[in-house]
Short mmCIF file of C-alpha atoms in Angstrom, two decimals:
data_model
loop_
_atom_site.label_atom_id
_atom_site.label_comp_id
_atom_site.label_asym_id
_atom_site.label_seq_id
_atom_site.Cartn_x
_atom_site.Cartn_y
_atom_site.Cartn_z
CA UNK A 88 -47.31 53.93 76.42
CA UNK A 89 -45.83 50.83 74.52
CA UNK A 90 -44.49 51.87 71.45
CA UNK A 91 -44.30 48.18 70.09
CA UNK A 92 -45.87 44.96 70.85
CA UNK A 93 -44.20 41.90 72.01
CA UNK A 94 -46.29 39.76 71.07
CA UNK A 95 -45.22 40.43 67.30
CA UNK A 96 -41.64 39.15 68.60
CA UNK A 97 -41.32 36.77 65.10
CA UNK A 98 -37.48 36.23 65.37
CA UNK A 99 -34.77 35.67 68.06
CA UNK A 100 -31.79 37.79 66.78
CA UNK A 101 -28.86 36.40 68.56
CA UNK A 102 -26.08 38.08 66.86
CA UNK A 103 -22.43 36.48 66.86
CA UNK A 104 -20.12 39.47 68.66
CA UNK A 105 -19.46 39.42 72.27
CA UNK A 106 -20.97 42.23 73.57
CA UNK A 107 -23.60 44.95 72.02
CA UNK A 108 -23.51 48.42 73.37
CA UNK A 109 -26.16 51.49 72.51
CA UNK A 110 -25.02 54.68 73.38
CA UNK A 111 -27.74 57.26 74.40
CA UNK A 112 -28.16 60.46 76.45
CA UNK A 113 -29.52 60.42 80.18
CA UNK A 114 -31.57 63.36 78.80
CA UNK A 115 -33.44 61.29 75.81
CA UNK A 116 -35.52 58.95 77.91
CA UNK A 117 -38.03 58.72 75.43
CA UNK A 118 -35.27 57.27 72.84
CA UNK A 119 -34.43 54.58 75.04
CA UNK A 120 -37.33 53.81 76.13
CA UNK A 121 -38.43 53.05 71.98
CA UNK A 122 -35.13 51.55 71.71
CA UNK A 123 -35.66 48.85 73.83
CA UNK A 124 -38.79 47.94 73.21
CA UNK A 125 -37.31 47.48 70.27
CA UNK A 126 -34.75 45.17 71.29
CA UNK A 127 -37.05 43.12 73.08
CA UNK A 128 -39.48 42.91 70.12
CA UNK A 129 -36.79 41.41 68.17
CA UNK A 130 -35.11 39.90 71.12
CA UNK A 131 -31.43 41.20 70.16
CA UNK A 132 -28.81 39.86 72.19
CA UNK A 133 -25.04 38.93 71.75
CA UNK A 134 -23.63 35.75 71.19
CA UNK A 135 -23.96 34.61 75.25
CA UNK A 136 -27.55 36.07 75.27
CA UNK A 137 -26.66 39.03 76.51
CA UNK A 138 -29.08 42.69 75.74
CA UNK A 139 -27.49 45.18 74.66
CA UNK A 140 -25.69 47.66 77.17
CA UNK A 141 -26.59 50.91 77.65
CA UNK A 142 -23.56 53.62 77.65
CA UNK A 143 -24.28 56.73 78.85
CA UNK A 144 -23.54 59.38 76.05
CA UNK A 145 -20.32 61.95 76.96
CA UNK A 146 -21.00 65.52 77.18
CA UNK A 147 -18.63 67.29 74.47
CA UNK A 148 -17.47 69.18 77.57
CA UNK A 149 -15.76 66.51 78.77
CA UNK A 150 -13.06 64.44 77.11
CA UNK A 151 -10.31 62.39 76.73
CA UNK A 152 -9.00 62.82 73.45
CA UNK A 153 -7.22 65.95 71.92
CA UNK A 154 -8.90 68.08 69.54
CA UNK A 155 -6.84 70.03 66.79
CA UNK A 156 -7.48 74.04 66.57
CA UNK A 157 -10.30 75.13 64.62
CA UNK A 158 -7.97 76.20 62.28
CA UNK A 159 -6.73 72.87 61.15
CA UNK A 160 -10.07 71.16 61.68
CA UNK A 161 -11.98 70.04 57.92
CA UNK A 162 -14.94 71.22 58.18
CA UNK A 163 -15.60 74.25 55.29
CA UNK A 164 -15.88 77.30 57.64
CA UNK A 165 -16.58 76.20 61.24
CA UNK A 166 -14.50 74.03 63.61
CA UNK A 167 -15.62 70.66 64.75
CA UNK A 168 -18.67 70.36 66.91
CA UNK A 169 -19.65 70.31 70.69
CA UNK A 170 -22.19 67.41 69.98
CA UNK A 171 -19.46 65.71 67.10
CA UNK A 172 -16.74 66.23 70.15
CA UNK A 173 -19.39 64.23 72.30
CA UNK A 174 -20.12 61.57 69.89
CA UNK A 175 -16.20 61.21 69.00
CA UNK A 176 -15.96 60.42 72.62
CA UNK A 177 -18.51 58.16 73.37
CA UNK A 178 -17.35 55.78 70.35
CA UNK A 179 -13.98 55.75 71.80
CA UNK A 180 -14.96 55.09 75.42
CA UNK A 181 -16.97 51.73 74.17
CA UNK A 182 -13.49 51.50 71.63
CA UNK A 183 -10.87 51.49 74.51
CA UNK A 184 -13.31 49.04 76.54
CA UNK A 185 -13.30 46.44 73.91
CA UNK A 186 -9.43 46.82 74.33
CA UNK A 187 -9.44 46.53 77.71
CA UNK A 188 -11.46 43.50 77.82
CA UNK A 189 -10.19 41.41 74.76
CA UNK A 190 -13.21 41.38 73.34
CA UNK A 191 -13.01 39.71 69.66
CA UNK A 192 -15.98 41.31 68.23
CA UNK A 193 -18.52 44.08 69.35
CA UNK A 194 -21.70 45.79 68.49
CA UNK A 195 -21.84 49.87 68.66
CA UNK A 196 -25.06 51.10 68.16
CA UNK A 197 -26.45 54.76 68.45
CA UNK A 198 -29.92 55.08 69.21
CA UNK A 199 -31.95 55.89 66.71
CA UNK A 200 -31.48 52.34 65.03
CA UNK A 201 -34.12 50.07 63.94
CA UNK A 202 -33.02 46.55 62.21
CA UNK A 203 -35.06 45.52 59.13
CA UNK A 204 -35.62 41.68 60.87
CA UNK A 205 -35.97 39.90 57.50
CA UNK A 206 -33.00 41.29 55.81
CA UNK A 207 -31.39 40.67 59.44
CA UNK A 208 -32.43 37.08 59.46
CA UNK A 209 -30.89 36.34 55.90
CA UNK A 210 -27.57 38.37 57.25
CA UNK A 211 -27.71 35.92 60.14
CA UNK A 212 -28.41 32.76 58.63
CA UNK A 213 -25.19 32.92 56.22
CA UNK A 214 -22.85 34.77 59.03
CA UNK A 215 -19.90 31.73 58.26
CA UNK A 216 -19.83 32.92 54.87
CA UNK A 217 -18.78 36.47 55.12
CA UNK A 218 -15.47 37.36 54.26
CA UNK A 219 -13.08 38.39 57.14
CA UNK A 220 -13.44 41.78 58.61
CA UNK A 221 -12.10 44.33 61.50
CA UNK A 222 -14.84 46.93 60.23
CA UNK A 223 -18.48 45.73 59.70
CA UNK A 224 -20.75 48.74 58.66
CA UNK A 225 -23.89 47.37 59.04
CA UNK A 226 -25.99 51.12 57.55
CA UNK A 227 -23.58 53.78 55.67
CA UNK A 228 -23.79 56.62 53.40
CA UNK A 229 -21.01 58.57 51.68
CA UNK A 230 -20.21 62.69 51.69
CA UNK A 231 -16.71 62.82 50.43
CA UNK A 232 -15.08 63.01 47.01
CA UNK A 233 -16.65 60.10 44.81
CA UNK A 234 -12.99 59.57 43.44
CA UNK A 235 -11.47 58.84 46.80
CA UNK A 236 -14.12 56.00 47.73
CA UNK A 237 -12.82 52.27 46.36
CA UNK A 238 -15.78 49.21 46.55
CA UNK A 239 -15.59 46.01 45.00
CA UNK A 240 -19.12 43.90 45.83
CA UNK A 241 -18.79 40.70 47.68
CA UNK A 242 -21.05 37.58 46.67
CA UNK A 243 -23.17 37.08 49.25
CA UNK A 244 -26.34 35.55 49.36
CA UNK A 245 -28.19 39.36 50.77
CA UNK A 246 -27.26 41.24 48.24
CA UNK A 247 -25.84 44.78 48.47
CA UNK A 248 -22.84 43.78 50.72
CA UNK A 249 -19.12 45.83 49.49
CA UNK A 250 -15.89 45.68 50.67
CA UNK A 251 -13.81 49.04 50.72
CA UNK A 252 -13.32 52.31 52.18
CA UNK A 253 -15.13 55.78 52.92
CA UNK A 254 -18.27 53.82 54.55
CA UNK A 255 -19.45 57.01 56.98
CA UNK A 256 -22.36 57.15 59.13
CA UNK A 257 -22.08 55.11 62.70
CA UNK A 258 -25.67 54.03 63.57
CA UNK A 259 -24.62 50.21 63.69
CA UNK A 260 -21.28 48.69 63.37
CA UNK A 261 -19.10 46.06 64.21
CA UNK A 262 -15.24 46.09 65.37
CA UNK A 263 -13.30 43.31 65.73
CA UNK A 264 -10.36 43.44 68.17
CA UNK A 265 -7.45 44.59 65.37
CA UNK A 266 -10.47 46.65 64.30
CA UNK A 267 -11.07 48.28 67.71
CA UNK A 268 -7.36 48.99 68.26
CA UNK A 269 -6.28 50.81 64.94
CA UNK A 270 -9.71 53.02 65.63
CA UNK A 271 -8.51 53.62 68.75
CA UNK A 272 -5.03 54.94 67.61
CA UNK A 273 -6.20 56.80 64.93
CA UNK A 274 -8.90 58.61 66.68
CA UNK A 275 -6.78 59.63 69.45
CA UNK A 276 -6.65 63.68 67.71
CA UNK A 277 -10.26 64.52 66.55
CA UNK A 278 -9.69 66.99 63.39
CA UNK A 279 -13.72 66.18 61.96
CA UNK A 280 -16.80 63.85 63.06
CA UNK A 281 -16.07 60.41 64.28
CA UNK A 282 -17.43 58.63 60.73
CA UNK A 283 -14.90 61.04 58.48
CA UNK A 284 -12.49 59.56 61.11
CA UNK A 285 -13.78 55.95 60.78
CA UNK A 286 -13.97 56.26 56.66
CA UNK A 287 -10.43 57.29 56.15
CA UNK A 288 -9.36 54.30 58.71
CA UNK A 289 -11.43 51.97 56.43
CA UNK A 290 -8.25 51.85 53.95
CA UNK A 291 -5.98 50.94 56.19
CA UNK A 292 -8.19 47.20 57.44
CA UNK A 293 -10.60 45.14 56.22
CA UNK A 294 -13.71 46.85 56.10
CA UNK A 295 -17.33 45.45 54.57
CA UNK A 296 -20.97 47.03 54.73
CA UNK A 297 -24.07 47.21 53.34
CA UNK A 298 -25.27 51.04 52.22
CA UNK A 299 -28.95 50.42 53.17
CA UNK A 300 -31.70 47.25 53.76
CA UNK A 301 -30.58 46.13 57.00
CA UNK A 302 -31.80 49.10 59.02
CA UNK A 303 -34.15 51.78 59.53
CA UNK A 304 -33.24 55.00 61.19
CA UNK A 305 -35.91 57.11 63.20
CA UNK A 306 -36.66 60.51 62.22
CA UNK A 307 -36.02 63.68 63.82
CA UNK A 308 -40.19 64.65 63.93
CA UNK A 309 -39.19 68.74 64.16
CA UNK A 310 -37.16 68.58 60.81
CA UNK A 311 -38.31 65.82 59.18
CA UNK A 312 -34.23 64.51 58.55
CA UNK A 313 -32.52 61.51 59.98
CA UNK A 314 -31.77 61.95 63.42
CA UNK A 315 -28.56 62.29 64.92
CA UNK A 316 -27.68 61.50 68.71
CA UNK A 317 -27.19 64.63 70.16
CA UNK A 318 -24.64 65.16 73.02
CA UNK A 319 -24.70 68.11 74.69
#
């Protein structure tokens, strides 16, 4: 069954990185398969007019990156995850490719993502007058210590758009190159989810994002909560 219609395709969203990637799990066919109707409803593509690519979610089982013992890990009273191992993994996998390739500025996307096209469009139109960035959180929330979290907003003709630090959550978000290296390095030891990793980072480059208006994010149907790509 089609989930959406094509023929409500109202706006070409061409957006200015050089390649997108979505990561998803063979397993959650169903999830890709809403995805990219999706993407075709909108007609998301990079730059060159590329769709987005498709990378195959890790299994926390298997690794490339070091992960400290549960007794130094942050998490109050458990050790880090099997499925927040596997996400931490699959991030850096697309991470080490934009190295690898050069690439100035890339799309990750988990998927469970839905852009909000009109707030898109307006994000679009006025791309040249961002400010400079290496991070680009495009949908964040925050679960640390209010006092350790530093915004300033930026003028900007979609409003809502901050520059700063502690931006978690990694359902859309953009890297540039500098970006993609110094998340790289510092994600090398995994010690807590891949977003506590990315929001401590966030201090150290420029970082800018917009807490909520420019997406939607599907909902786990069983629990009625947000959904979170599961990789195990």
């Amino acid at each position: 069954m089609q989930i959406f219609n094509l023929d409500l395709q109202i706006y070409s969203m061409k957006i200015p990185v050089n390649r997108i990637f979505y990561i998803n799990l063979d397993r959650s066919v169903f999830r890709k398969r809403e995805l990219t109707y999706h993407f075709k409803r909108i007609n998301l593509t990079d730059q060159d007019g590329r769709e987005p690519i498709r990378f195959p979610a890790l299994n926390g089982n298997d690794i490339s990156h070091s992960i400290l013992p549960k007794n130094k890990t942050f998490h109050p009273g458990r050790p880090v995850s099997i499925s927040e191992i596997g996400c931490h993994a699959s991030h850096r996998e697309i991470l080490k490719m934009q190295i690898e390739n050069k690439w100035p500025y890339v799309m990750y996307l988990e998927d469970d993502v839905r852009f909000v096209e009109k707030n898109m469009k307006i994000l679009l139109d006025n791309w040249n007058k961002l400010p400079e960035f290496d991070f680009f959180n495009l949908s964040w929330n925050y679960y640390g210590v209010p006092k350790d979290q530093v915004l300033e907003p930026v003028d900007f003709p979609l409003k809502g758009l901050v520059r700063g630090n502690g931006m978690w959550l990694t359902h859309c978000y953009i890297l540039s190159l500098n970006g993609a290296i110094k998340c790289e390095e510092d994600t090398r030891v995994q010690s807590h989810s891949v977003d506590w990793h990315y929001a401590q980072i966030q201090s150290t480059i420029n970082t800018i994002g917009y807490r909520r208006g420019l997406l939607s994010v599907q909902e786990n149907k069983a629990s009625g909560m947000k959904s979170i790509i599961v990789h195990t």
